Amino acid sequence: MKCPFCSFEESKVVDSRSTEDYTAIRRRRECLKCSKRYTTYEKIEDIPIQVIKKDSTRENFDKNKIVSGLIKACQKRPVSINQIEEIAGEVEKILSNQMIQEVKSDFIGELVMERLKKSMRFPM
């Protein structure tokens, strides 16, 4: 990180805390050359995930599509909306943690089915 005053590349962190909305970390730094202080912010970089569909077209991943699909599929099943949202959240988390940019729709379907089986507590 370059000092905005003297462009020196080394600094020390004086204070570090989360922002009010917890989406970034605010760091107060002090330049080791000119001793002036400045603030930097660190944010998590979102990598958009592309879903490769069966016909080879690509579209952005949308957690809401999983939720709406599960709602339709589980209308006459004992699965609550909370469970459905939890399943969709888990799938989204797995895909983001793998740091992949493209994923086949079949793989997403398998992840959803695994989570659905666990939440219903009996094999399908």
Coordinates of N, CA and C in Angstrom, one line a residue:
M1 N 0.8 -1.2 0.0 CA 0.0 0.0 0.0 C 0.9 1.2 0.0
K2 N 0.7 2.1 -1.0 CA 1.5 3.3 -1.1 C 0.9 4.4 -0.2
C3 N 1.8 5.2 0.4 CA 1.3 6.3 1.2 C 0.8 7.4 0.2
P4 N -0.4 7.9 0.5 CA -0.9 8.9 -0.5 C -0.2 10.3 -0.4
F5 N 0.6 10.4 0.6 CA 1.4 11.7 0.8 C 2.8 11.7 0.2
C6 N 3.5 10.6 0.5 CA 4.9 10.5 0.0 C 5.2 9.3 -0.9
S7 N 4.2 8.5 -1.2 CA 4.3 7.3 -2.0 C 5.2 6.2 -1.5
F8 N 5.6 6.3 -0.3 CA 6.4 5.2 0.3 C 5.6 4.0 0.4
E9 N 6.1 2.8 0.2 CA 5.4 1.6 0.1 C 5.2 0.8 1.4
E10 N 5.8 1.2 2.5 CA 5.7 0.5 3.8 C 4.9 1.3 4.8
S11 N 4.0 0.6 5.5 CA 3.2 1.3 6.5 C 2.9 0.3 7.6
K12 N 2.4 0.8 8.7 CA 2.0 -0.1 9.8 C 0.5 0.1 10.1
V13 N -0.2 -0.9 10.5 CA -1.6 -0.8 10.8 C -1.7 -0.3 12.3
V14 N -2.4 0.8 12.5 CA -2.5 1.4 13.8 C -3.8 0.9 14.4
D15 N -4.9 0.8 13.6 CA -6.2 0.4 14.1 C -6.9 -0.4 13.0
S16 N -7.7 -1.4 13.4 CA -8.5 -2.2 12.4 C -9.8 -2.5 13.0
R17 N -10.9 -2.2 12.2 CA -12.2 -2.6 12.7 C -13.2 -2.7 11.5
S18 N -14.3 -3.4 11.7 CA -15.3 -3.6 10.7 C -16.1 -2.3 10.4
T19 N -16.6 -2.2 9.2 CA -17.5 -1.1 9.0 C -18.8 -1.3 9.6
E20 N -19.7 -0.4 9.7 CA -21.0 -0.5 10.3 C -21.8 -1.6 9.7
D21 N -21.8 -1.8 8.4 CA -22.6 -2.8 7.8 C -21.8 -4.2 7.6
Y22 N -20.6 -4.3 8.2 CA -19.8 -5.5 8.2 C -19.5 -6.0 6.8
T23 N -19.4 -5.1 5.8 CA -19.1 -5.6 4.4 C -17.6 -5.3 4.1
A24 N -16.9 -4.5 5.0 CA -15.5 -4.2 4.7 C -14.8 -4.0 6.1
I25 N -13.5 -4.0 6.0 CA -12.6 -3.7 7.1 C -11.9 -2.4 6.9
R26 N -12.1 -1.5 7.9 CA -11.5 -0.2 7.9 C -10.1 -0.3 8.6
R27 N -9.0 0.1 8.0 CA -7.7 0.0 8.6 C -7.1 1.4 8.6
R28 N -6.7 1.8 9.8 CA -6.0 3.1 9.9 C -4.5 2.8 9.9
R29 N -3.8 3.4 8.9 CA -2.4 3.1 8.7 C -1.5 4.3 9.0
E30 N -0.2 4.0 9.3 CA 0.7 5.1 9.5 C 2.0 4.8 8.6
C31 N 2.3 5.8 7.8 CA 3.5 5.7 6.9 C 4.7 5.6 7.7
L32 N 5.7 4.7 7.4 CA 6.9 4.5 8.1 C 7.9 5.5 7.7
K33 N 7.7 6.3 6.7 CA 8.7 7.3 6.3 C 8.2 8.7 6.7
C34 N 7.0 9.2 6.4 CA 6.6 10.5 6.8 C 5.7 10.6 8.0
S35 N 5.4 9.4 8.6 CA 4.6 9.3 9.8 C 3.2 9.8 9.7
K36 N 2.7 10.1 8.5 CA 1.3 10.6 8.4 C 0.4 9.4 8.4
R37 N -0.9 9.6 8.8 CA -1.8 8.5 8.9 C -2.9 8.7 7.8
Y38 N -3.4 7.5 7.3 CA -4.4 7.5 6.3 C -5.3 6.2 6.5
T39 N -6.4 6.2 5.9 CA -7.4 5.1 6.1 C -7.5 4.3 4.8
T40 N -7.5 3.0 4.9 CA -7.8 2.1 3.8 C -9.0 1.2 4.1
Y41 N -9.6 0.7 3.1 CA -10.8 -0.2 3.3 C -10.5 -1.5 2.5
E42 N -10.8 -2.7 3.1 CA -10.7 -4.0 2.4 C -12.1 -4.5 2.3
K43 N -12.4 -4.9 1.0 CA -13.7 -5.6 0.7 C -13.4 -6.9 0.1
I44 N -14.4 -7.8 0.3 CA -14.3 -9.1 -0.3 C -14.7 -8.9 -1.8
E45 N -13.8 -9.5 -2.6 CA -14.1 -9.4 -4.1 C -15.1 -10.5 -4.5
D46 N -16.2 -10.1 -5.1 CA -17.2 -11.0 -5.6 C -16.8 -11.5 -7.0
I47 N -16.7 -12.8 -7.1 CA -16.4 -13.3 -8.4 C -17.7 -13.9 -9.0
P48 N -18.2 -13.3 -10.1 CA -19.5 -13.7 -10.7 C -19.3 -15.2 -11.2
I49 N -20.3 -16.0 -10.8 CA -20.2 -17.4 -11.3 C -21.2 -17.6 -12.5
Q50 N -20.6 -18.1 -13.5 CA -21.4 -18.4 -14.7 C -21.9 -19.9 -14.7
V51 N -23.2 -20.1 -14.9 CA -23.8 -21.4 -15.0 C -23.8 -21.8 -16.4
I52 N -23.3 -23.0 -16.7 CA -23.3 -23.6 -18.1 C -24.5 -24.5 -18.1
K53 N -25.5 -24.1 -18.9 CA -26.7 -24.9 -19.0 C -26.5 -26.1 -20.0
K54 N -27.5 -26.9 -20.0 CA -27.4 -28.1 -20.9 C -27.2 -27.8 -22.4
D55 N -27.8 -26.7 -22.8 CA -27.7 -26.3 -24.2 C -26.4 -25.5 -24.5
S56 N -25.5 -25.5 -23.5 CA -24.2 -24.8 -23.6 C -24.3 -23.3 -23.5
T57 N -25.5 -22.7 -23.2 CA -25.6 -21.3 -23.0 C -25.1 -21.0 -21.6
R58 N -24.7 -19.8 -21.3 CA -24.2 -19.4 -20.0 C -25.1 -18.2 -19.5
E59 N -25.3 -18.3 -18.1 CA -26.0 -17.2 -17.5 C -25.4 -17.0 -16.1
N60 N -25.6 -15.9 -15.5 CA -25.1 -15.6 -14.1 C -25.9 -16.5 -13.1
F61 N -25.1 -17.0 -12.1 CA -25.7 -17.7 -11.0 C -26.7 -16.8 -10.3
D62 N -27.9 -17.4 -10.0 CA -28.9 -16.7 -9.2 C -29.5 -17.6 -8.2
K63 N -29.2 -17.3 -6.9 CA -29.7 -18.1 -5.8 C -31.3 -18.1 -5.8
N64 N -31.9 -17.1 -6.2 CA -33.4 -17.0 -6.2 C -34.0 -18.1 -7.2
K65 N -33.2 -18.5 -8.2 CA -33.7 -19.5 -9.1 C -33.8 -20.9 -8.4
I66 N -32.8 -21.1 -7.5 CA -32.8 -22.4 -6.7 C -34.0 -22.3 -5.7
V67 N -34.2 -21.2 -5.1 CA -35.3 -21.1 -4.1 C -36.6 -21.3 -4.8
S68 N -36.9 -20.6 -6.0 CA -38.2 -20.8 -6.6 C -38.4 -22.2 -7.2
G69 N -37.3 -22.8 -7.7 CA -37.4 -24.2 -8.1 C -37.7 -25.2 -7.0
L70 N -37.1 -25.0 -5.8 CA -37.4 -25.8 -4.7 C -38.8 -25.6 -4.1
I71 N -39.2 -24.4 -4.2 CA -40.6 -24.1 -3.7 C -41.6 -24.9 -4.6
K72 N -41.4 -24.9 -5.9 CA -42.3 -25.6 -6.8 C -42.2 -27.1 -6.6
A73 N -40.9 -27.6 -6.4 CA -40.7 -29.0 -6.3 C -41.2 -29.6 -4.9
C74 N -41.2 -28.8 -3.9 CA -41.6 -29.2 -2.6 C -43.0 -28.8 -2.1
Q75 N -43.8 -28.4 -3.0 CA -45.2 -27.9 -2.6 C -45.9 -28.9 -1.8
K76 N -45.8 -30.2 -2.1 CA -46.6 -31.2 -1.3 C -45.7 -32.0 -0.5
R77 N -44.5 -31.5 -0.1 CA -43.6 -32.1 0.8 C -43.4 -31.4 2.1
P78 N -43.0 -32.0 3.1 CA -42.8 -31.4 4.4 C -41.5 -30.6 4.5
V79 N -41.3 -29.6 3.6 CA -40.1 -28.8 3.6 C -40.5 -27.4 3.8
S80 N -40.0 -26.7 4.8 CA -40.3 -25.3 5.1 C -39.6 -24.4 4.2
I81 N -40.1 -23.1 4.1 CA -39.4 -22.1 3.4 C -38.0 -21.8 4.0
N82 N -37.9 -21.9 5.3 CA -36.6 -21.7 5.9 C -35.6 -22.8 5.5
Q83 N -36.0 -24.0 5.4 CA -35.1 -25.1 4.9 C -34.7 -24.9 3.5
I84 N -35.7 -24.4 2.6 CA -35.4 -24.1 1.2 C -34.4 -23.0 1.1
E85 N -34.5 -21.9 1.9 CA -33.6 -20.8 1.8 C -32.2 -21.3 2.3
E86 N -32.2 -22.1 3.3 CA -31.0 -22.6 3.9 C -30.2 -23.5 2.9
I87 N -30.9 -24.3 2.2 CA -30.3 -25.2 1.1 C -29.7 -24.3 0.0
A88 N -30.5 -23.3 -0.4 CA -30.0 -22.4 -1.5 C -28.7 -21.6 -1.0
G89 N -28.8 -21.2 0.2 CA -27.6 -20.5 0.8 C -26.4 -21.4 0.9
E90 N -26.6 -22.7 1.3 CA -25.5 -23.6 1.4 C -24.8 -23.8 0.0
V91 N -25.7 -24.0 -1.0 CA -25.2 -24.2 -2.4 C -24.4 -23.0 -2.8
E92 N -24.9 -21.8 -2.6 CA -24.2 -20.6 -3.0 C -22.9 -20.5 -2.3
K93 N -22.9 -20.8 -1.0 CA -21.6 -20.8 -0.2 C -20.6 -21.8 -0.8
I94 N -21.0 -23.0 -1.1 CA -20.1 -24.0 -1.6 C -19.5 -23.5 -2.9
L95 N -20.3 -23.0 -3.8 CA -19.8 -22.5 -5.1 C -18.9 -21.3 -4.9
S96 N -19.2 -20.4 -4.0 CA -18.3 -19.2 -3.8 C -17.0 -19.7 -3.2
N97 N -17.0 -20.6 -2.3 CA -15.8 -21.1 -1.6 C -14.9 -21.8 -2.5
Q98 N -15.4 -22.4 -3.5 CA -14.6 -23.2 -4.5 C -13.8 -22.2 -5.5
M99 N -14.2 -20.9 -5.4 CA -13.6 -19.9 -6.3 C -13.6 -20.3 -7.8
I100 N -14.6 -20.9 -8.2 CA -14.7 -21.3 -9.6 C -15.5 -20.2 -10.3
Q101 N -15.2 -20.0 -11.6 CA -16.0 -19.0 -12.4 C -17.1 -19.6 -13.2
E102 N -17.0 -20.9 -13.5 CA -18.0 -21.5 -14.3 C -18.4 -22.9 -13.7
V103 N -19.6 -23.2 -13.7 CA -20.1 -24.5 -13.1 C -21.3 -25.0 -14.0
K104 N -21.3 -26.3 -14.2 CA -22.4 -26.9 -14.9 C -23.7 -26.9 -14.1
S105 N -24.8 -26.7 -14.7 CA -26.1 -26.8 -14.0 C -26.4 -28.1 -13.4
D106 N -25.9 -29.2 -14.0 CA -26.0 -30.5 -13.4 C -25.4 -30.6 -12.0
F107 N -24.2 -30.0 -11.9 CA -23.5 -30.0 -10.6 C -24.3 -29.3 -9.5
I108 N -24.9 -28.1 -9.9 CA -25.7 -27.4 -9.0 C -26.9 -28.3 -8.6
G109 N -27.5 -28.9 -9.5 CA -28.6 -29.8 -9.2 C -28.3 -30.9 -8.2
E110 N -27.1 -31.5 -8.4 CA -26.6 -32.5 -7.5 C -26.4 -32.0 -6.1
L111 N -25.9 -30.8 -6.0 CA -25.7 -30.2 -4.7 C -27.0 -29.9 -4.0
V112 N -28.0 -29.4 -4.8 CA -29.3 -29.2 -4.2 C -30.0 -30.5 -3.7
M113 N -29.9 -31.5 -4.5 CA -30.5 -32.8 -4.2 C -29.9 -33.4 -2.9
E114 N -28.5 -33.3 -2.8 CA -27.9 -33.8 -1.6 C -28.4 -33.1 -0.3
R115 N -28.5 -31.7 -0.4 CA -28.9 -30.9 0.7 C -30.4 -31.2 1.0
L116 N -31.2 -31.4 0.0 CA -32.6 -31.7 0.1 C -32.8 -33.0 0.8
K117 N -32.1 -34.0 0.5 CA -32.2 -35.3 1.1 C -31.8 -35.2 2.6
K118 N -30.8 -34.5 2.9 CA -30.4 -34.3 4.3 C -31.5 -33.6 5.1
S119 N -32.1 -32.6 4.5 CA -33.1 -31.8 5.2 C -34.4 -32.6 5.4
M120 N -34.7 -33.5 4.5 CA -35.9 -34.3 4.7 C -35.7 -35.5 5.6
R121 N -34.5 -35.9 5.8 CA -34.1 -37.0 6.7 C -34.6 -38.3 6.3
F122 N -34.8 -38.5 5.0 CA -35.0 -39.8 4.5 C -34.6 -39.9 3.0
P123 N -34.2 -41.0 2.5 CA -33.7 -41.1 1.1 C -34.9 -40.9 0.2
M124 N -34.6 -40.4 -1.0 CA -35.6 -40.2 -2.0 C -35.6 -41.3 -2.9

